[in-house]
Coordinates of C-alpha atoms in Angstrom, one line a residue:
X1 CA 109.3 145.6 81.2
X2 CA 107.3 145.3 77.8
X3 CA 108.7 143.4 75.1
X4 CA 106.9 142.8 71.5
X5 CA 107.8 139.9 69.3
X6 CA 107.7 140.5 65.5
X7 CA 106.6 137.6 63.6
X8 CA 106.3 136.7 59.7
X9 CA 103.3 134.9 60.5
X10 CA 100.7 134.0 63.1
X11 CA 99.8 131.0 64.8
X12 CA 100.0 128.1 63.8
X13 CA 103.1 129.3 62.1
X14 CA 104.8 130.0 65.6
X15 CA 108.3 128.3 66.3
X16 CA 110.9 130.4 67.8
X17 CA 108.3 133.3 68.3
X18 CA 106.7 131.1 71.2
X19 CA 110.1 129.8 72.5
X20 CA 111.6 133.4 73.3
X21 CA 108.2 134.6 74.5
X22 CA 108.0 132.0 77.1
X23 CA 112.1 132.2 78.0
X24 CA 111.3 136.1 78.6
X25 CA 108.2 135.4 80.2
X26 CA 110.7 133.7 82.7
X27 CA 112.8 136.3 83.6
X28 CA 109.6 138.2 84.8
X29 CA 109.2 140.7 81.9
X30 CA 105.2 141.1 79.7
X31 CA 105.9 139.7 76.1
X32 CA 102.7 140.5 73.4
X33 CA 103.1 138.4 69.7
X34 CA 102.4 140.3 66.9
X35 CA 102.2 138.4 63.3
X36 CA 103.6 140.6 60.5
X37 CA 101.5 138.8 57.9
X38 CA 98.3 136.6 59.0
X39 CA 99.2 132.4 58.6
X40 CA 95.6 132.3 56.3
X41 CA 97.7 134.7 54.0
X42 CA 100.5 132.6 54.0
X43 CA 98.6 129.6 52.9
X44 CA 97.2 131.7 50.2
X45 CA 100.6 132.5 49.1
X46 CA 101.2 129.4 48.9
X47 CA 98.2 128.2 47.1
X48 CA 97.8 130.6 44.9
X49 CA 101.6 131.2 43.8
X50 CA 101.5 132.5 40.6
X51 CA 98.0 135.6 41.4
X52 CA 100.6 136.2 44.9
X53 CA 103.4 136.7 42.2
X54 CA 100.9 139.0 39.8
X55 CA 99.7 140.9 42.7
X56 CA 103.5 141.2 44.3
X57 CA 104.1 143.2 41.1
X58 CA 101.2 145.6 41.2
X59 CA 100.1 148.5 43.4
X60 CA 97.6 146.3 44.9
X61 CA 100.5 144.3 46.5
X62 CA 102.5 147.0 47.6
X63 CA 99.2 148.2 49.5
X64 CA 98.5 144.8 51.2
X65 CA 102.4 144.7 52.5
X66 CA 102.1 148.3 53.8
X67 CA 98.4 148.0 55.5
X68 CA 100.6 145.2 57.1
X69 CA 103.4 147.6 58.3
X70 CA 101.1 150.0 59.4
X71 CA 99.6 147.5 61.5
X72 CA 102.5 146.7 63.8
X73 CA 103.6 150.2 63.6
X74 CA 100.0 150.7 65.5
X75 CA 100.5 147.9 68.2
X76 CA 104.2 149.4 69.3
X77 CA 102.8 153.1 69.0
X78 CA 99.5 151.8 71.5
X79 CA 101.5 149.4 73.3
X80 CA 104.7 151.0 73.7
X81 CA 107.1 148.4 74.6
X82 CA 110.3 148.5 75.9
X83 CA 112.6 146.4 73.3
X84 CA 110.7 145.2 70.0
X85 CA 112.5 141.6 68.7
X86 CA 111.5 141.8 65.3
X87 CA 112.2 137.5 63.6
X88 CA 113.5 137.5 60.2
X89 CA 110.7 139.6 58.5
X90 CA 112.3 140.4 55.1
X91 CA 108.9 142.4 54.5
X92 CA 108.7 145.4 57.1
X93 CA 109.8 148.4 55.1
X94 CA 112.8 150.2 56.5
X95 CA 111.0 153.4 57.7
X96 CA 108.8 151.2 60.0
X97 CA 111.5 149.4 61.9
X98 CA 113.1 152.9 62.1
X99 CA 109.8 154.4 63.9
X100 CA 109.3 151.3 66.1
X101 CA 112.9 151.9 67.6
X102 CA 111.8 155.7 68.2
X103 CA 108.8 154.4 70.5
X104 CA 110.9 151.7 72.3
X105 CA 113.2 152.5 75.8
X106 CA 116.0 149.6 74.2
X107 CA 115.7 149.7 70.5
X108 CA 114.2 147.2 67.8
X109 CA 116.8 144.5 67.4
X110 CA 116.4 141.1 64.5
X111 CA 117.0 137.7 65.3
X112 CA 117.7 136.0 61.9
X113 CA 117.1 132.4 62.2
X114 CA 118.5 131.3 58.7
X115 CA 121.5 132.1 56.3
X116 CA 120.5 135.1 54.1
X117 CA 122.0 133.3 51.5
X118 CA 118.6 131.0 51.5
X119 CA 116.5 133.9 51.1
X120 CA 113.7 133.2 48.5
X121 CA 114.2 135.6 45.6
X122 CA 116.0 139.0 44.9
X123 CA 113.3 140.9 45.7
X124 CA 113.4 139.8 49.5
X125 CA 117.5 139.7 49.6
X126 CA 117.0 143.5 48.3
X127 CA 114.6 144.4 51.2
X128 CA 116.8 142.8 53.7
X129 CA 119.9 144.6 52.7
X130 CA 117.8 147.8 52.6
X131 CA 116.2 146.9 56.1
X132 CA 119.7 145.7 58.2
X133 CA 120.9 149.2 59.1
X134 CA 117.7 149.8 60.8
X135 CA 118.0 147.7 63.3
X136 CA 119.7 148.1 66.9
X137 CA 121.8 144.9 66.3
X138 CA 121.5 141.8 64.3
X139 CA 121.5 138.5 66.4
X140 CA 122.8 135.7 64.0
X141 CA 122.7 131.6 64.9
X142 CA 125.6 131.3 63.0
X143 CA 129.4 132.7 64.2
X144 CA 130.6 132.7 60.1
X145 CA 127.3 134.6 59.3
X146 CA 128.2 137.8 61.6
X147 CA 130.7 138.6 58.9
X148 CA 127.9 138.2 56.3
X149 CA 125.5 140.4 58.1
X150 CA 128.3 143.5 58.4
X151 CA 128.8 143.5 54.9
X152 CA 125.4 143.4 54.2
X153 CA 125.0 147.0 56.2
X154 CA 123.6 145.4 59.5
X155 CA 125.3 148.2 62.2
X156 CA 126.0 145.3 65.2
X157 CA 125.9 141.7 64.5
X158 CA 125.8 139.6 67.6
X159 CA 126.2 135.6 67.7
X160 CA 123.1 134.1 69.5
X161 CA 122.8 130.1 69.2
X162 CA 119.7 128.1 69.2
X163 CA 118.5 126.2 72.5
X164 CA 116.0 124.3 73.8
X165 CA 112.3 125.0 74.9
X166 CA 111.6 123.2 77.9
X167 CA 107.7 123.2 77.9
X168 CA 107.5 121.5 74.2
X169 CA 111.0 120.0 74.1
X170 CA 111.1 117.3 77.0
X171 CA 111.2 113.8 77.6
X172 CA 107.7 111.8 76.9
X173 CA 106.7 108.0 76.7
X174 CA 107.6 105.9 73.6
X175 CA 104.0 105.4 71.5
X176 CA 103.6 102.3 69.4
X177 CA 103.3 104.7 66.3
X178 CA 106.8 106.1 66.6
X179 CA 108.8 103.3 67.7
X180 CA 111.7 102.7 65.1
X181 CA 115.6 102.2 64.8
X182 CA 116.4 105.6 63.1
X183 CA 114.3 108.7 63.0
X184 CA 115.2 111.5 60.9
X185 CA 113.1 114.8 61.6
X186 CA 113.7 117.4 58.8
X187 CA 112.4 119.0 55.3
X188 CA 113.7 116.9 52.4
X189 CA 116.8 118.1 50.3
X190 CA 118.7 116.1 47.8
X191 CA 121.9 115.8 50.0
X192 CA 119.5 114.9 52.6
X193 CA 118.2 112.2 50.7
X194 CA 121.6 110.7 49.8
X195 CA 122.8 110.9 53.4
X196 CA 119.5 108.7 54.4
X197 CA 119.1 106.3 51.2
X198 CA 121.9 103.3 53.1
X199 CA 119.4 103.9 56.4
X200 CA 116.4 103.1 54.1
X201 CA 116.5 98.9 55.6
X202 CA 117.3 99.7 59.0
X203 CA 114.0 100.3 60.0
X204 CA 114.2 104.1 59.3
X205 CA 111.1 106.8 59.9
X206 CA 111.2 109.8 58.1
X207 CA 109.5 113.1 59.4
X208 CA 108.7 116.7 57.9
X209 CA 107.6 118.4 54.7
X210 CA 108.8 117.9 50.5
X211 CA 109.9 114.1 51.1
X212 CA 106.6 113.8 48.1
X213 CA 109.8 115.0 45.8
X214 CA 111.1 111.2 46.2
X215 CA 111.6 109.9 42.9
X216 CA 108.8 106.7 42.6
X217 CA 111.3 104.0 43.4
X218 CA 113.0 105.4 46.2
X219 CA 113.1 102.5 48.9
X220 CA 112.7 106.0 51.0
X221 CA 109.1 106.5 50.0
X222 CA 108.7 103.7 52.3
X223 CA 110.2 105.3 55.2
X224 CA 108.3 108.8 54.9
X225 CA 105.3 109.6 57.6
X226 CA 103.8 112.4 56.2
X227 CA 101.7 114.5 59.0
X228 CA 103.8 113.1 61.4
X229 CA 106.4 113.6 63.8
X230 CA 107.2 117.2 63.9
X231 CA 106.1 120.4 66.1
X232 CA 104.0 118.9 69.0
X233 CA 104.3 115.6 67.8
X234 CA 108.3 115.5 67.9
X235 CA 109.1 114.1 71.8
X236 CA 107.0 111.2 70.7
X237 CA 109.0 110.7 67.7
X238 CA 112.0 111.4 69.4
X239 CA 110.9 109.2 72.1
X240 CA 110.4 106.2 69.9
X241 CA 113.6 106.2 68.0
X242 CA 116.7 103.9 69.3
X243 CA 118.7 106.6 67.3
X244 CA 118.0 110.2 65.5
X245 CA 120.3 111.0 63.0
X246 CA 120.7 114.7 62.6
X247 CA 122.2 116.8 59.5
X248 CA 123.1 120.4 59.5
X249 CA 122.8 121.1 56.0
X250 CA 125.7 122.3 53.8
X251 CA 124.0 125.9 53.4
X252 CA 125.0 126.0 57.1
X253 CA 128.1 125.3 57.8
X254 CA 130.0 124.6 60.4
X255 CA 127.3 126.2 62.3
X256 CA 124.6 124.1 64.4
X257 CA 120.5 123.6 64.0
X258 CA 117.6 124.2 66.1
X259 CA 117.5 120.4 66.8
X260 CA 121.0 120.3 68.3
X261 CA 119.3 121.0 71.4
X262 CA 116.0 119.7 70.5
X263 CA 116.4 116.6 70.2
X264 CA 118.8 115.6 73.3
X265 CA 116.5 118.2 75.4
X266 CA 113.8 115.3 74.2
X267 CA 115.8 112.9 75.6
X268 CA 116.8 111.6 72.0
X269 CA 120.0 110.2 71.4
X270 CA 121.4 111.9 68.7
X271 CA 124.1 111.1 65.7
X272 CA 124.9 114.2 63.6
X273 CA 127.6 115.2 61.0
X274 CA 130.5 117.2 62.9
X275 CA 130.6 120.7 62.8
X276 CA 132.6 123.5 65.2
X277 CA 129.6 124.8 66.3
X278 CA 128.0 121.8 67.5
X279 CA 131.1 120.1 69.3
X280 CA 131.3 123.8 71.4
X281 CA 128.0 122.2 73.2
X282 CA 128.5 118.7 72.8
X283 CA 131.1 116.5 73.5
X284 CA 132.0 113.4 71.2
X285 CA 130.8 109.9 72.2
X286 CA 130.0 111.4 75.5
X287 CA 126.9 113.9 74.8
X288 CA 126.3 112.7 71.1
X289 CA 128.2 110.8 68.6
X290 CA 129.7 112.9 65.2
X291 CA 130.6 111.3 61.6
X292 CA 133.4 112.8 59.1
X293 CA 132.0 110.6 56.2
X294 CA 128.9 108.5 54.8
X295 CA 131.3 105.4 56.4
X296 CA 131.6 107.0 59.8
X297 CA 127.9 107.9 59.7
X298 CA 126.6 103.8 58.7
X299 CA 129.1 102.6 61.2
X300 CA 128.2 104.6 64.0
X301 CA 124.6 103.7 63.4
X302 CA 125.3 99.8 63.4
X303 CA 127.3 100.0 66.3
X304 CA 124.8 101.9 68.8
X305 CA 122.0 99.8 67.6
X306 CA 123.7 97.3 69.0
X307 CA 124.7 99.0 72.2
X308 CA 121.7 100.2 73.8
X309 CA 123.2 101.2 77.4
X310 CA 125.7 103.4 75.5
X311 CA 122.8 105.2 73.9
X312 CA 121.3 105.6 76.8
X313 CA 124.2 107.1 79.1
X314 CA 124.9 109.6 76.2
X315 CA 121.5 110.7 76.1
X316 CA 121.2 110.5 79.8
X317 CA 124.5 113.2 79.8
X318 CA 123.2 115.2 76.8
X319 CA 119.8 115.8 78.1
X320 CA 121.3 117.5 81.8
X321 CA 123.7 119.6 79.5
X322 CA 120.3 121.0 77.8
X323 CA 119.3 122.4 81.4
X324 CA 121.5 125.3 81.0
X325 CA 120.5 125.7 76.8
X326 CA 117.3 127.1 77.1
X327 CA 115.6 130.2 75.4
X328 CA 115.5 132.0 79.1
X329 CA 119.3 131.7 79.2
X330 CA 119.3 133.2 75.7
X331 CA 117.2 135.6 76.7
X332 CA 118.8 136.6 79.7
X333 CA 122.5 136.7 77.3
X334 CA 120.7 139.0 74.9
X335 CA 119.4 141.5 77.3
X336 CA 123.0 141.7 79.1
X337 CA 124.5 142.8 76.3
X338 CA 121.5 144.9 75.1
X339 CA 121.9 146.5 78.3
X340 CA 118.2 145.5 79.5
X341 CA 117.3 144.7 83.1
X342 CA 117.5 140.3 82.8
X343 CA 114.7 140.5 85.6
X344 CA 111.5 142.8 85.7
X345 CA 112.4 145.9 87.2
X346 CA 109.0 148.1 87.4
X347 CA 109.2 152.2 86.1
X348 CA 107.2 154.6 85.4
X349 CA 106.3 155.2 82.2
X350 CA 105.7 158.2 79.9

């Protein structure tokens, strides 16, 4: 069976994209990547902000975002896959995703990896709205979003968690570079911030993007490792921290993040705020350790630092538990209930 993946962007934008590709990939079936908009535009975009905004409101834009559409429409019409996954994609006109499900055996189906209520701008929210109906079904990370995605005309809404990606997401030996007390992997917010300011002395490493929006005196400045610590270079960083503290952010819930599973499938030993979504995987002080408050939190820290064969033995448990959280396994669900053959079963085609 062919399946096409739908991206926003190319390589080396590619996150979940790659992780489903290589979990169907497993299950026997031929996967092809297509990038609705090229990465080098993206970096324009973001660049050049304000022409992107000038152009976005001229006829020149709306000609650059359907050249784009018509360009995907071409790869499933010469391709002719099975299923198209389409991932977020706010952009792809309506009357595209229609004509892609026409070509397909099993429909064109989203996988929304965020909350729509973090989409940037009107215009985008609009286009999502407008686009929902055209999909198959609507696979949501979060179980209070499938409410959200009904009312916002999506036809099926399915739950579909996160999981772990074997090949990029395993255990690797602690480097010098990485080895800390905490490590916090993540984009900076201002709750985030708070959460990690009492951490700042406890020998904490900071990793990801926006943590230059530190006010000047922040002892968190400090902490920051810009360039570091994230997509490849996340086992390592993983690897060298005693303890990485995790925060779903408020935006989401009671729902769960992509490094729920990352960072135990790492081998990481993980402290994270306590949400219903993340105790249905984990189990409390057995698989990872929760907090209610900024007290729970700071004493949880102090005490595992001081109680390394507890860390281990819960990250030891944690990390078999990812075996059976992987993108394959969410692969495998998805096609069940799509009604697609889990394993490659050859036909003839038209």
């Amino acid at each position: 069976m062919r399946v096409m993946i739908v991206s926003p962007y190319g390589p080396p934008s590619w996150g979940l994209e790659v992780f489903y590709k290589r979990g169907i990939e497993a299950l026997g079936h031929e996967v092809r990547l297509v990038a609705l908009m090229h990465s080098s535009d993206r970096m324009k975009t973001l660049r050049k902000r304000l022409r992107e905004k000038l152009r976005e409101a001229c006829l020149q834009g709306h000609l650059w975002r359907w050249d784009n559409d018509q360009r995907v429409m071409r790869e499933a019409e010469i391709w002719r896959p099975d299923l198209i996954i389409v991932i977020r994609c706010e952009d792809l006109a309506p009357s595209i995703i229609r004509r892609m499900g026409s070509v397909t055996r099993y429909g064109c189906v989203n996988i929304y990896p965020d909350s729509p209520h973090v989409v940037p701008g009107i215009r985008l929210l609009d286009k999502l709205t407008s686009a929902l109906p055209e999909y198959r079904t609507v696979f949501t990370f979060s179980k209070a979003l499938v409410p959200v995605f009904f009312q916002m005309g999506a036809r099926d809404v399915r739950w579909l968690p996160f999981a772990c990606d074997p090949v990029l997401q395993r255990p690797v030996g602690s480097m010098r570079d990485y080895e800390c007390n905490i490590a916090y992997l993540g984009c900076w917010g201002p709750l985030q911030e708070q959460w990690l300011m009492p951490m700042a002395e406890k020998g904490l490493h900071i990793y990801g993007s926006g943590w230059d929006r530190l006010g000047r005196g922040s002892p968190l400045r400090e902490c920051w490792r810009p360039g570091k610590g994230m997509g490849h270079d996340m086992p390592a960083a993983i690897a060298g921290a005693k303890i990485v503290f995790n925060i779903v952010r408020a935006e989401h819930g009671c729902a769960h993040s992509m490094k729920t599973f990352e960072i135990p499938a790492c081998g990481g030993f993980m402290i994270t705020n306590r949400t219903d979504e993340q105790a249905c995987f984990l189990e409390d002080r057995k698989e990872a350790v929760f907090f209610d408050s900024a007290q729970e939190a700071m004493d949880a820290v102090e005490y595992y630092l001081r109680h390394e064969s507890e860390r281990r033995l819960i990250a030891r448990q944690a990390f078999k538990k990812m075996a059976q959280m992987t993108y394959q396994a969410r692969a495998a669900e998805m096609f069940r209930y799509l009604g697609v053959p889990e394993k490659n079963v050859s036909a003839p085609r038209q």
